[in-house]
Tab-separated table of C-alpha atoms and ligand atoms in Angstrom:
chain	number	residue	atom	x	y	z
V	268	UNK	CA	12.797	-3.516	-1.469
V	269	UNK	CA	9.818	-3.079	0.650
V	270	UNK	CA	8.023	0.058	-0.019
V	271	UNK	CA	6.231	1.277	3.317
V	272	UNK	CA	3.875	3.848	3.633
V	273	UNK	CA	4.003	5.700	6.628
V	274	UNK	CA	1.024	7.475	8.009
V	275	UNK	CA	2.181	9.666	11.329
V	276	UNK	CA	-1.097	10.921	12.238
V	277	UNK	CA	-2.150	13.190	14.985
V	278	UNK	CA	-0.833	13.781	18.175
V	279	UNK	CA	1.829	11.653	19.386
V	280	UNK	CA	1.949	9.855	16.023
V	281	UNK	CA	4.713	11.426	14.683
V	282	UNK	CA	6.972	10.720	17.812
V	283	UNK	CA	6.254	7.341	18.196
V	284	UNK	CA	6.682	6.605	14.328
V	285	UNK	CA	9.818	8.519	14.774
V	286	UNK	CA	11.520	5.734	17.205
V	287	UNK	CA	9.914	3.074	14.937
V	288	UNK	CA	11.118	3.939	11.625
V	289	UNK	CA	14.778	4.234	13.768
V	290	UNK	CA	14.431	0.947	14.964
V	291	UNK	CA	13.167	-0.327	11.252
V	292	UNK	CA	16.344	0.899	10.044
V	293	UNK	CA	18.582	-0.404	12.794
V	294	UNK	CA	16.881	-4.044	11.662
V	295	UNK	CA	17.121	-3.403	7.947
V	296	UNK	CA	21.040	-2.995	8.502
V	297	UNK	CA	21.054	-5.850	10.986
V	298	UNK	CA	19.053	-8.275	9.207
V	299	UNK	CA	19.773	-7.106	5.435
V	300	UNK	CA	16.553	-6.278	4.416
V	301	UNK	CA	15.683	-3.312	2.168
V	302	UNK	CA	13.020	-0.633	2.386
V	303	UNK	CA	11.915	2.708	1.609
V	304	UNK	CA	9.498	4.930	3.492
V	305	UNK	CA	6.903	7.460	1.956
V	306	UNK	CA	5.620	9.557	4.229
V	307	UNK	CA	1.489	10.646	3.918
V	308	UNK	CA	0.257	13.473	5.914
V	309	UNK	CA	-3.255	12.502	6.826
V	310	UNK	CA	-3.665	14.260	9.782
V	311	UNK	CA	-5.935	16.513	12.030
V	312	UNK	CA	-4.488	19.962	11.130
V	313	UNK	CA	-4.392	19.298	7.547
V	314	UNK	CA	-7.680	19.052	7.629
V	315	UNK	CA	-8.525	21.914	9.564
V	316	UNK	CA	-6.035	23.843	6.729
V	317	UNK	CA	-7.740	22.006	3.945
V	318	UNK	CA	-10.414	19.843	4.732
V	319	UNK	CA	-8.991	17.104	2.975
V	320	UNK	CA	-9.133	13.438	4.749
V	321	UNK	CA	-8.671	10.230	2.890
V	322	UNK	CA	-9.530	10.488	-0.444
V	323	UNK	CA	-10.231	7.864	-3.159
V	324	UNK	CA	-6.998	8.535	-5.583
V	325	UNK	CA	-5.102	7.998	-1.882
V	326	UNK	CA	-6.036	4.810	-1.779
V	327	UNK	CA	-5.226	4.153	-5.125
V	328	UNK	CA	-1.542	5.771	-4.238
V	329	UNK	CA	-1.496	3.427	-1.124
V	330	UNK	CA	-2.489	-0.175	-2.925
V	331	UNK	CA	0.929	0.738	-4.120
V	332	UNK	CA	3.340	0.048	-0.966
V	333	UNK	CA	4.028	-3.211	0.862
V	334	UNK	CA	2.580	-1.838	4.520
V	335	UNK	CA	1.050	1.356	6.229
V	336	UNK	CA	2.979	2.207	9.280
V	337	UNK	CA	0.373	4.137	11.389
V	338	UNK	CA	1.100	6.176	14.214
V	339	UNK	CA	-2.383	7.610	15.940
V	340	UNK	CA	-5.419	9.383	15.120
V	341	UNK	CA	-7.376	11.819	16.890
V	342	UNK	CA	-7.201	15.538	17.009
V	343	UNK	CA	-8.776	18.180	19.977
V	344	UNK	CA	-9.913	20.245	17.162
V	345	UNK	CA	-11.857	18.310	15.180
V	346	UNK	CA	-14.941	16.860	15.779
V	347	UNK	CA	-14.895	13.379	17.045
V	348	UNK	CA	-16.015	10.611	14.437
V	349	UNK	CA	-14.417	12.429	11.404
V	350	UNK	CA	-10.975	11.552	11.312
V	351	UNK	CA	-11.757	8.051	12.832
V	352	UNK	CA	-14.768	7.336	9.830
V	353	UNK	CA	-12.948	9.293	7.242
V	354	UNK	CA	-8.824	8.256	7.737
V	355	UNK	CA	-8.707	5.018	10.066
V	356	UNK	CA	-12.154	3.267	8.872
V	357	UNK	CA	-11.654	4.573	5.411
V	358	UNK	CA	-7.908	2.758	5.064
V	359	UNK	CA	-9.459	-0.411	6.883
V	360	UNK	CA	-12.512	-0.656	4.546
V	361	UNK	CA	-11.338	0.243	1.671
V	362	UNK	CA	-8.224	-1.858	1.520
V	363	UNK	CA	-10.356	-5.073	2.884
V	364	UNK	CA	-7.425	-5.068	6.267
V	365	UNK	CA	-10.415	-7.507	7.495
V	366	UNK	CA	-8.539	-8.666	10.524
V	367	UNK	CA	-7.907	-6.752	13.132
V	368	UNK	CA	-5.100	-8.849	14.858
V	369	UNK	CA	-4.379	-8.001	18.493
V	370	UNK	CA	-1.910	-9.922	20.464
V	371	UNK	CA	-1.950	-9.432	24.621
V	372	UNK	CA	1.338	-10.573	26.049
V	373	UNK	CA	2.522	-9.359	29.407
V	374	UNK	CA	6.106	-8.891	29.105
V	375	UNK	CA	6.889	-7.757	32.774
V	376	UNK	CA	4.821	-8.980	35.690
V	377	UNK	CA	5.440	-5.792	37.477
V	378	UNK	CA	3.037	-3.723	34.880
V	379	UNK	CA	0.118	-5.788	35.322
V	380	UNK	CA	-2.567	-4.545	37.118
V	381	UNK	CA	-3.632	-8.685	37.704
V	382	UNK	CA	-2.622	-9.939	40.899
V	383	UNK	CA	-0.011	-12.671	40.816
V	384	UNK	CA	-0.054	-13.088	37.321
V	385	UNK	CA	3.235	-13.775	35.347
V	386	UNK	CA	4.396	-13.649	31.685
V	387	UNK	CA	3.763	-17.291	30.861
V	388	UNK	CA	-0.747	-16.483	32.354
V	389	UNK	CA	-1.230	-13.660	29.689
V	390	UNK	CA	0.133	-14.594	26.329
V	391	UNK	CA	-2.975	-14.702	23.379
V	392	UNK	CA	-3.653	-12.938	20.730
V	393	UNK	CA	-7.338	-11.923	19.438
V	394	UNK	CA	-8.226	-11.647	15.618
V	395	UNK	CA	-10.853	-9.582	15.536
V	396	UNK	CA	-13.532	-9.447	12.442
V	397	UNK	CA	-12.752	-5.869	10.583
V	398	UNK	CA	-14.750	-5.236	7.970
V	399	UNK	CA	-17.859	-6.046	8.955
V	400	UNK	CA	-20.267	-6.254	12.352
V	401	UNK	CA	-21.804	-2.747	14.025
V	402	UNK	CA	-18.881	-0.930	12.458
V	403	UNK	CA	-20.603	-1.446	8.583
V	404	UNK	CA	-22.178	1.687	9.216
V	405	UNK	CA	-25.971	0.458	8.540
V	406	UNK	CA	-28.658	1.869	9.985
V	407	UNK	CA	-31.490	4.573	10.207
V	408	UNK	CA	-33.460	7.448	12.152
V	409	UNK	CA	-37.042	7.518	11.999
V	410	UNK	CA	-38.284	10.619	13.418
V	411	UNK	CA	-35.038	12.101	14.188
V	412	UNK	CA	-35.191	15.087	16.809
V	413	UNK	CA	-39.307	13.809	17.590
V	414	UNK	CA	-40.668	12.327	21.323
V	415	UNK	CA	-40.826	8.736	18.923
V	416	UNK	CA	-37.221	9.014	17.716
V	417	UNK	CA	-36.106	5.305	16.687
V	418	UNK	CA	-32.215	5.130	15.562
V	419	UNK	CA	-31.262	1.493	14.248
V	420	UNK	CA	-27.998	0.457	14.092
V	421	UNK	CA	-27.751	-2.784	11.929
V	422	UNK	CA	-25.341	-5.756	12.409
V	423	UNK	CA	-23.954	-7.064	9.184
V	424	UNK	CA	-22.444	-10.114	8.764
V	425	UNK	CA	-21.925	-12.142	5.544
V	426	UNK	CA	-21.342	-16.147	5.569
V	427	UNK	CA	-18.189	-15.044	3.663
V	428	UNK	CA	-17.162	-12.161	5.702
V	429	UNK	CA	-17.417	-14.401	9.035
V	430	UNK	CA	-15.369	-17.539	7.335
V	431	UNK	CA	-12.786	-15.894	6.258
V	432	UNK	CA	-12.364	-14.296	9.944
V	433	UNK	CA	-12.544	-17.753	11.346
V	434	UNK	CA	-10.549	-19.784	8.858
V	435	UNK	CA	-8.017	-16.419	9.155
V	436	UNK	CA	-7.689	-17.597	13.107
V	437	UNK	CA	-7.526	-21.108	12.552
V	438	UNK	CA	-4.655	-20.618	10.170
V	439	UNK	CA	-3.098	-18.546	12.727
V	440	UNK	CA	-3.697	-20.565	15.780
V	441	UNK	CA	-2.180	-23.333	13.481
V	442	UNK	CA	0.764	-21.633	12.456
V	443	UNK	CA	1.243	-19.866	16.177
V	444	UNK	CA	1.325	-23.300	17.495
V	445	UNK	CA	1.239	-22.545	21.243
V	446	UNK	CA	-1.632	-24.376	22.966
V	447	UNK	CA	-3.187	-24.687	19.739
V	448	UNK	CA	-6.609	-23.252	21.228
V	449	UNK	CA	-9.297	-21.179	19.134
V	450	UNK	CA	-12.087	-19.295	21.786
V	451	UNK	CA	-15.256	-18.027	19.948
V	452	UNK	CA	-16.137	-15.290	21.930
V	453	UNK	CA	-19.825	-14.278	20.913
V	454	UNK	CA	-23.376	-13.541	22.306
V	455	UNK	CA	-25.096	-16.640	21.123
V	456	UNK	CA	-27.642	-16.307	24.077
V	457	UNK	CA	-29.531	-12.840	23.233
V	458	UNK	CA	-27.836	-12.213	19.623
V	459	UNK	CA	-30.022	-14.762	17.987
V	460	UNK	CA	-28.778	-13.965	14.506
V	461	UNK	CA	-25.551	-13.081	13.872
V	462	UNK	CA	-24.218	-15.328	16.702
V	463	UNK	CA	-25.972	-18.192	15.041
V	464	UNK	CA	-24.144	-17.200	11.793
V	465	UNK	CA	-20.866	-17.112	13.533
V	466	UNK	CA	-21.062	-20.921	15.369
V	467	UNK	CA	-22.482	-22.854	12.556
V	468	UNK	CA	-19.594	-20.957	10.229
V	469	UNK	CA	-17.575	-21.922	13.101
V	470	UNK	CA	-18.176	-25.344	13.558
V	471	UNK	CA	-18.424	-26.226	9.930
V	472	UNK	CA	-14.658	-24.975	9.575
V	473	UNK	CA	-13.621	-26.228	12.901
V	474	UNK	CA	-13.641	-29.818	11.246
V	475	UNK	CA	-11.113	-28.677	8.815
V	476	UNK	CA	-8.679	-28.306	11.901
V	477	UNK	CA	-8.949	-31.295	14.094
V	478	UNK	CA	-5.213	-30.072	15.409
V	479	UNK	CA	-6.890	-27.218	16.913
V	480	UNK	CA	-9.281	-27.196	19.883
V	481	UNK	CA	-12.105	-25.334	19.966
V	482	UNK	CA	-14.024	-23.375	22.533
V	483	UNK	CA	-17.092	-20.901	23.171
V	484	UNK	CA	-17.022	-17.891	25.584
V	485	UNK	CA	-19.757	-15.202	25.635
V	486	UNK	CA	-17.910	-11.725	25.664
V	487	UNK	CA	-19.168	-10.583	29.024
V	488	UNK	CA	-17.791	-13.961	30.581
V	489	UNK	CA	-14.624	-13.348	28.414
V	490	UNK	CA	-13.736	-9.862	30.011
V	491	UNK	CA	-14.489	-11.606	33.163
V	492	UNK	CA	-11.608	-13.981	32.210
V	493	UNK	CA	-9.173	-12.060	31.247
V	494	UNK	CA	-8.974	-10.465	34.511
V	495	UNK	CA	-9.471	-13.995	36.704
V	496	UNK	CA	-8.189	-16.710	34.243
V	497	UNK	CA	-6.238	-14.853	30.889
V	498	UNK	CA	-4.122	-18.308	31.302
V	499	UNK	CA	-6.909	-20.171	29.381
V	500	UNK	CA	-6.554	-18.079	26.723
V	501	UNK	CA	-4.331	-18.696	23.246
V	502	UNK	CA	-6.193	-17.323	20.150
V	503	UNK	CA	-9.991	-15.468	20.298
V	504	UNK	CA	-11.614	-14.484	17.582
V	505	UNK	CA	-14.957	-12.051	17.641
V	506	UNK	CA	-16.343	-9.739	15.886
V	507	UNK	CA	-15.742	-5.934	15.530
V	508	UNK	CA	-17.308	-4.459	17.963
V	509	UNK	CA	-16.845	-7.097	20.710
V	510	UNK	CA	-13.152	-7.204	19.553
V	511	UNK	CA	-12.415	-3.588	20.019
V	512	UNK	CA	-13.685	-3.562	23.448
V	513	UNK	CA	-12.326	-7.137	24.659
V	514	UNK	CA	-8.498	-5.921	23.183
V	515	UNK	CA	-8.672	-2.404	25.144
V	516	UNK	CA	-9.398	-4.915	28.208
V	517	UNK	CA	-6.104	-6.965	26.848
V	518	UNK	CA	-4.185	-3.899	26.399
V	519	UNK	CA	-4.763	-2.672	30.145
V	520	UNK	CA	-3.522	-6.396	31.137
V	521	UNK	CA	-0.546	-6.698	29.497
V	522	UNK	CA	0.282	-3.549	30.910
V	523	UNK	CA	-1.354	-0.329	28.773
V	524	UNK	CA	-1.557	1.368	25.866
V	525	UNK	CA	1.951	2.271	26.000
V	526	UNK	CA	2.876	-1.181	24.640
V	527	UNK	CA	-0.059	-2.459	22.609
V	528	UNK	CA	0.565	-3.060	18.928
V	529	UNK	CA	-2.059	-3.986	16.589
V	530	UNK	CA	-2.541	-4.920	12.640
V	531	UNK	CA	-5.075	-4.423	10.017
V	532	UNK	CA	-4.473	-7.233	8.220
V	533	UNK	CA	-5.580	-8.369	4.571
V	534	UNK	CA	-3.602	-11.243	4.033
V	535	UNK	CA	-3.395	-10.968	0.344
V	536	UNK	CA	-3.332	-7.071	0.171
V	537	UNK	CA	-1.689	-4.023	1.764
V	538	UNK	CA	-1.787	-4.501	5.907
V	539	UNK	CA	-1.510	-1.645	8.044
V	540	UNK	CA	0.046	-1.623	11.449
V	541	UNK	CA	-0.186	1.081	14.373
V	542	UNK	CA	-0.056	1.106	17.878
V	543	UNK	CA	-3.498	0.855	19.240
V	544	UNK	CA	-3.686	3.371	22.236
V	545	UNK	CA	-4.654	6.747	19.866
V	546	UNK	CA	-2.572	10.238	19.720
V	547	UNK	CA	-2.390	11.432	23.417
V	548	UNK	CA	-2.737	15.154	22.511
V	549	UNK	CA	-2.096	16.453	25.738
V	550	UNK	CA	1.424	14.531	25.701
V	551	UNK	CA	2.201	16.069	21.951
V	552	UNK	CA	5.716	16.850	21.182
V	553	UNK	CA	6.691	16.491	25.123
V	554	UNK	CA	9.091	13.539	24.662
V	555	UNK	CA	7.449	11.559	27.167
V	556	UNK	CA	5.090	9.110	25.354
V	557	UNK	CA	6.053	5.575	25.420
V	558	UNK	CA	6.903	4.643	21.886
V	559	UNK	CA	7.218	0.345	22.665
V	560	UNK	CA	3.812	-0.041	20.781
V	561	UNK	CA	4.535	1.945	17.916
V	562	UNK	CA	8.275	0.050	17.673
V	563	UNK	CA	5.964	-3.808	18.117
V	564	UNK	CA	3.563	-2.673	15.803
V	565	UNK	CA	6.361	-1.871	13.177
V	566	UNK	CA	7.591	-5.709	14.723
V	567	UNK	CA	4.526	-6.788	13.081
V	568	UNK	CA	4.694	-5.467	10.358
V	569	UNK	CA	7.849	-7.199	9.400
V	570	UNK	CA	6.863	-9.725	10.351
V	571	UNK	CA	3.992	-10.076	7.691
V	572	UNK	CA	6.617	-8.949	5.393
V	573	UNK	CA	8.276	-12.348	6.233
V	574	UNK	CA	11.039	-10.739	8.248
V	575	UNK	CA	10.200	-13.294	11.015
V	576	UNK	CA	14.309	-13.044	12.599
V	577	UNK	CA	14.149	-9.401	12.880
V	578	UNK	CA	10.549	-9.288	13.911
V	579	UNK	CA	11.666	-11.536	16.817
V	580	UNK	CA	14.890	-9.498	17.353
V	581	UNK	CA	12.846	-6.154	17.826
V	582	UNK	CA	10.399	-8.038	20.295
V	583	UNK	CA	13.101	-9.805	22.429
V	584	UNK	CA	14.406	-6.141	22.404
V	585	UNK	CA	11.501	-4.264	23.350
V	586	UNK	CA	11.528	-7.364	26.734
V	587	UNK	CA	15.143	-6.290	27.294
V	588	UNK	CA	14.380	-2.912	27.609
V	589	UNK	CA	10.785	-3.033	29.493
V	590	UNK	CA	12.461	-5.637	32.449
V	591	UNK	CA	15.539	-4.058	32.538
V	592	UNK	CA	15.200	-0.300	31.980
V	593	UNK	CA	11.594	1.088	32.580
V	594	UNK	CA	9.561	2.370	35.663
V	595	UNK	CA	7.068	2.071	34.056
V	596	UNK	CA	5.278	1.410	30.754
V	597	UNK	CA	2.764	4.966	30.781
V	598	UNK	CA	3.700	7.988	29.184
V	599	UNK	CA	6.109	10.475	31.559
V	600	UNK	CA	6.507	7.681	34.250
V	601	UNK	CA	9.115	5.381	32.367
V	602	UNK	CA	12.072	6.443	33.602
V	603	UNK	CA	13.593	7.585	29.940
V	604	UNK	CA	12.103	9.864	27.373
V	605	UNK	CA	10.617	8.929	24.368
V	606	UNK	CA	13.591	9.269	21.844
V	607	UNK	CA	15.937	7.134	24.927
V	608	UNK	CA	13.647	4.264	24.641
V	609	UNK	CA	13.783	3.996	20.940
V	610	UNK	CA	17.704	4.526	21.388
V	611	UNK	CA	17.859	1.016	24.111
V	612	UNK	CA	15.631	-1.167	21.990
V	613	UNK	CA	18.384	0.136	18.820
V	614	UNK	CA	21.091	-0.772	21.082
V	615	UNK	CA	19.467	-3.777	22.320
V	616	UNK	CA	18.784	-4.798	18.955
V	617	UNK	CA	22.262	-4.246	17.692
V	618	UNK	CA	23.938	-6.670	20.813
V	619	UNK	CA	21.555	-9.428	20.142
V	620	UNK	CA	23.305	-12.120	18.856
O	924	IPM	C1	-9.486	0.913	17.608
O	924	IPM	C2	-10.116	2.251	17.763
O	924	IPM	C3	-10.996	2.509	16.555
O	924	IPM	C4	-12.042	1.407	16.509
O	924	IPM	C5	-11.670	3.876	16.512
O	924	IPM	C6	-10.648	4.998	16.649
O	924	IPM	C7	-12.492	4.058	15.259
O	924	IPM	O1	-10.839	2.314	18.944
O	924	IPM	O2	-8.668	0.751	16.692
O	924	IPM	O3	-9.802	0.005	18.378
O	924	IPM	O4	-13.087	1.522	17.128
O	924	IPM	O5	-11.790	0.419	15.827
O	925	MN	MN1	-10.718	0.528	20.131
């Protein structure tokens, strides 16, 4: 019985999880798998009503269940930076989710914005460093609000916080086993320190893996090849702030936010999975927000369950129902509404043999 924690969030959250959790259940009867879903209100307007966010003993409640199913976060009412620090960083941090895994397939060739390029050009996944990096929150005024104002924000990477990023790609370039490719994509050239931290780590656990190859890409050359060459790519790994710009980048090339899925991964802990595009306020409660990434990112997440069959059943769904049913993957454009796109990749999912 897999206990899942569900976190529908702000916005658009709550519809989105909605079709997920239908098309979780649709796969538990399918595939004969078991679970139970506890539903935690961290959102925006409770804490306008209460000022409550993320609290410690929530954490504690949370270490409890199997996954976090995440729908978005981000309300118009509240200042930006406090539900992101306080609910999304909090959960990462605090349960160690130290990957940030982001895979960029293009499952239609019509909703790529890349000319002439097909399913089989964009299909890699980035693991990007999550605990660590720009996002550690170091850093200082001096003579805040003066002419001399200096604000520092630090870097931080540990030797053990960078291996276990890397040797967390390896493994999953390994177990992937598609061109069997690992890209470093850093700064080595200006970012003298932490970039030098990152290739030796690299190359020392590079000759642990002599199956997989190995290759460097600084990150400005990297966006540039996403857009000319994304067929080079198979599995990237970077660090946090590099990977959450690079993966918006993959998101707009397999086709947009409405079908990127992402997971906060700690591979011997509680994961959490969400869809990565944030809560769309202006499309709240309209019925018209594309739910596909919230329905891959619950994909992923049984998948890291070990429900590989169903986790492949829901994807080769979700394709059915973007070639064969959709307009178009952005919110109020696809053709269907919301709740009728969670209803084909059910029905999908129940035909599939
Ligand atoms: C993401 C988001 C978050 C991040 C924000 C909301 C804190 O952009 O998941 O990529 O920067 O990691
Ligand atoms: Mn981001």
């Amino acid at each position: 019985m897999y206990k899942i924690a569900v976190i529908p969030g702000d916005g658009t959250g709550p519809e989105v999880i909605r079709e997920g959790l239908k098309v979780l259940e649709a796969a538990s009867k399918k595939f004969g798998f078991k679970y139970e879903s506890k539903a935690f209100d961290f959102s925006g307007e409770r804490y306008l009503k209460t000022g409550k966010l993320v609290e410690d003993g929530d954490i504690e409640e949370l270490r409890k269940y199997y996954a976090i199913y995440l729908g978005a976060v981000g309300h118009p009412d509240v200042k930006p930076g406090i539900l992101e620090t306080s609910v999304l960083l909090k959960l990462r941090f605090s349960l160690d989710q130290y990957i940030n895994l982001r895979p960029v397939k293009l499952y239609d060739e019509r909703f790529c914005p890349l000319k002439d390029k097909k399913p089989e050009d964009i299909d890699f996944v980035v693991v990007r460093e999550n605990s660590e990096g720009l996002y550690k929150g170091m850093g200082e005024f001096q003579k805040k609000g003066t002419k001399e104002e200096v604000a520092i924000q630090i870097s931080y990477n540990t030797r053990k916080g960078v291996e276990r990023c890397i040797r967390y790609a390896f493994e999953y370039c390994r177990k992937r086993n598609k061109r069997k490719k690992l890209t470093l994509c850093g700064k080595t050239n200006v970012l003298t320190y932490a970039w030098d931290l990152w290739e030796r780590t690299f190359h020392e656990v590079a000759k642990e893996y002599s199956d997989i190859a190995t290759d460097y890409a600084h990150v400005d050359a990297t966006t540039m090849w996403f857009v000319k060459n994304p067929e080079w790519f198979d599995v990237i790994v970077t660090d946090n702030m590099f990977g959450d710009i690079v993966t918006d980048l993959g998101a707009m090339v397999q086709g947009g936010m409405g079908i990127a899925a992402g997971g906060n991964i700690n591979p011997k802990g509680v994961s959490m999975f969400e869809p990565i595009g944030g809560s769309a306020p202006k499309y709240t409660g309209k019925n018209v927000i594309n739910p596909l990434a919230a329905i891959c990112a619950g994909g992923m997440m049984l998948e890291t369950l070990g429900e590989e069959k169903a986790a492949k059943a829901i994807e080769d769904a979700v394709i059915k129902v973007t070639r064969e049913k959709l307009a178009s993957l952005a919110a109020g454009k696809m053709g269907h509404s919301t709740s009728e796109v969670g209803d084909l990749v059910v029905k999908y999912l129940e035909e599939n043999l």
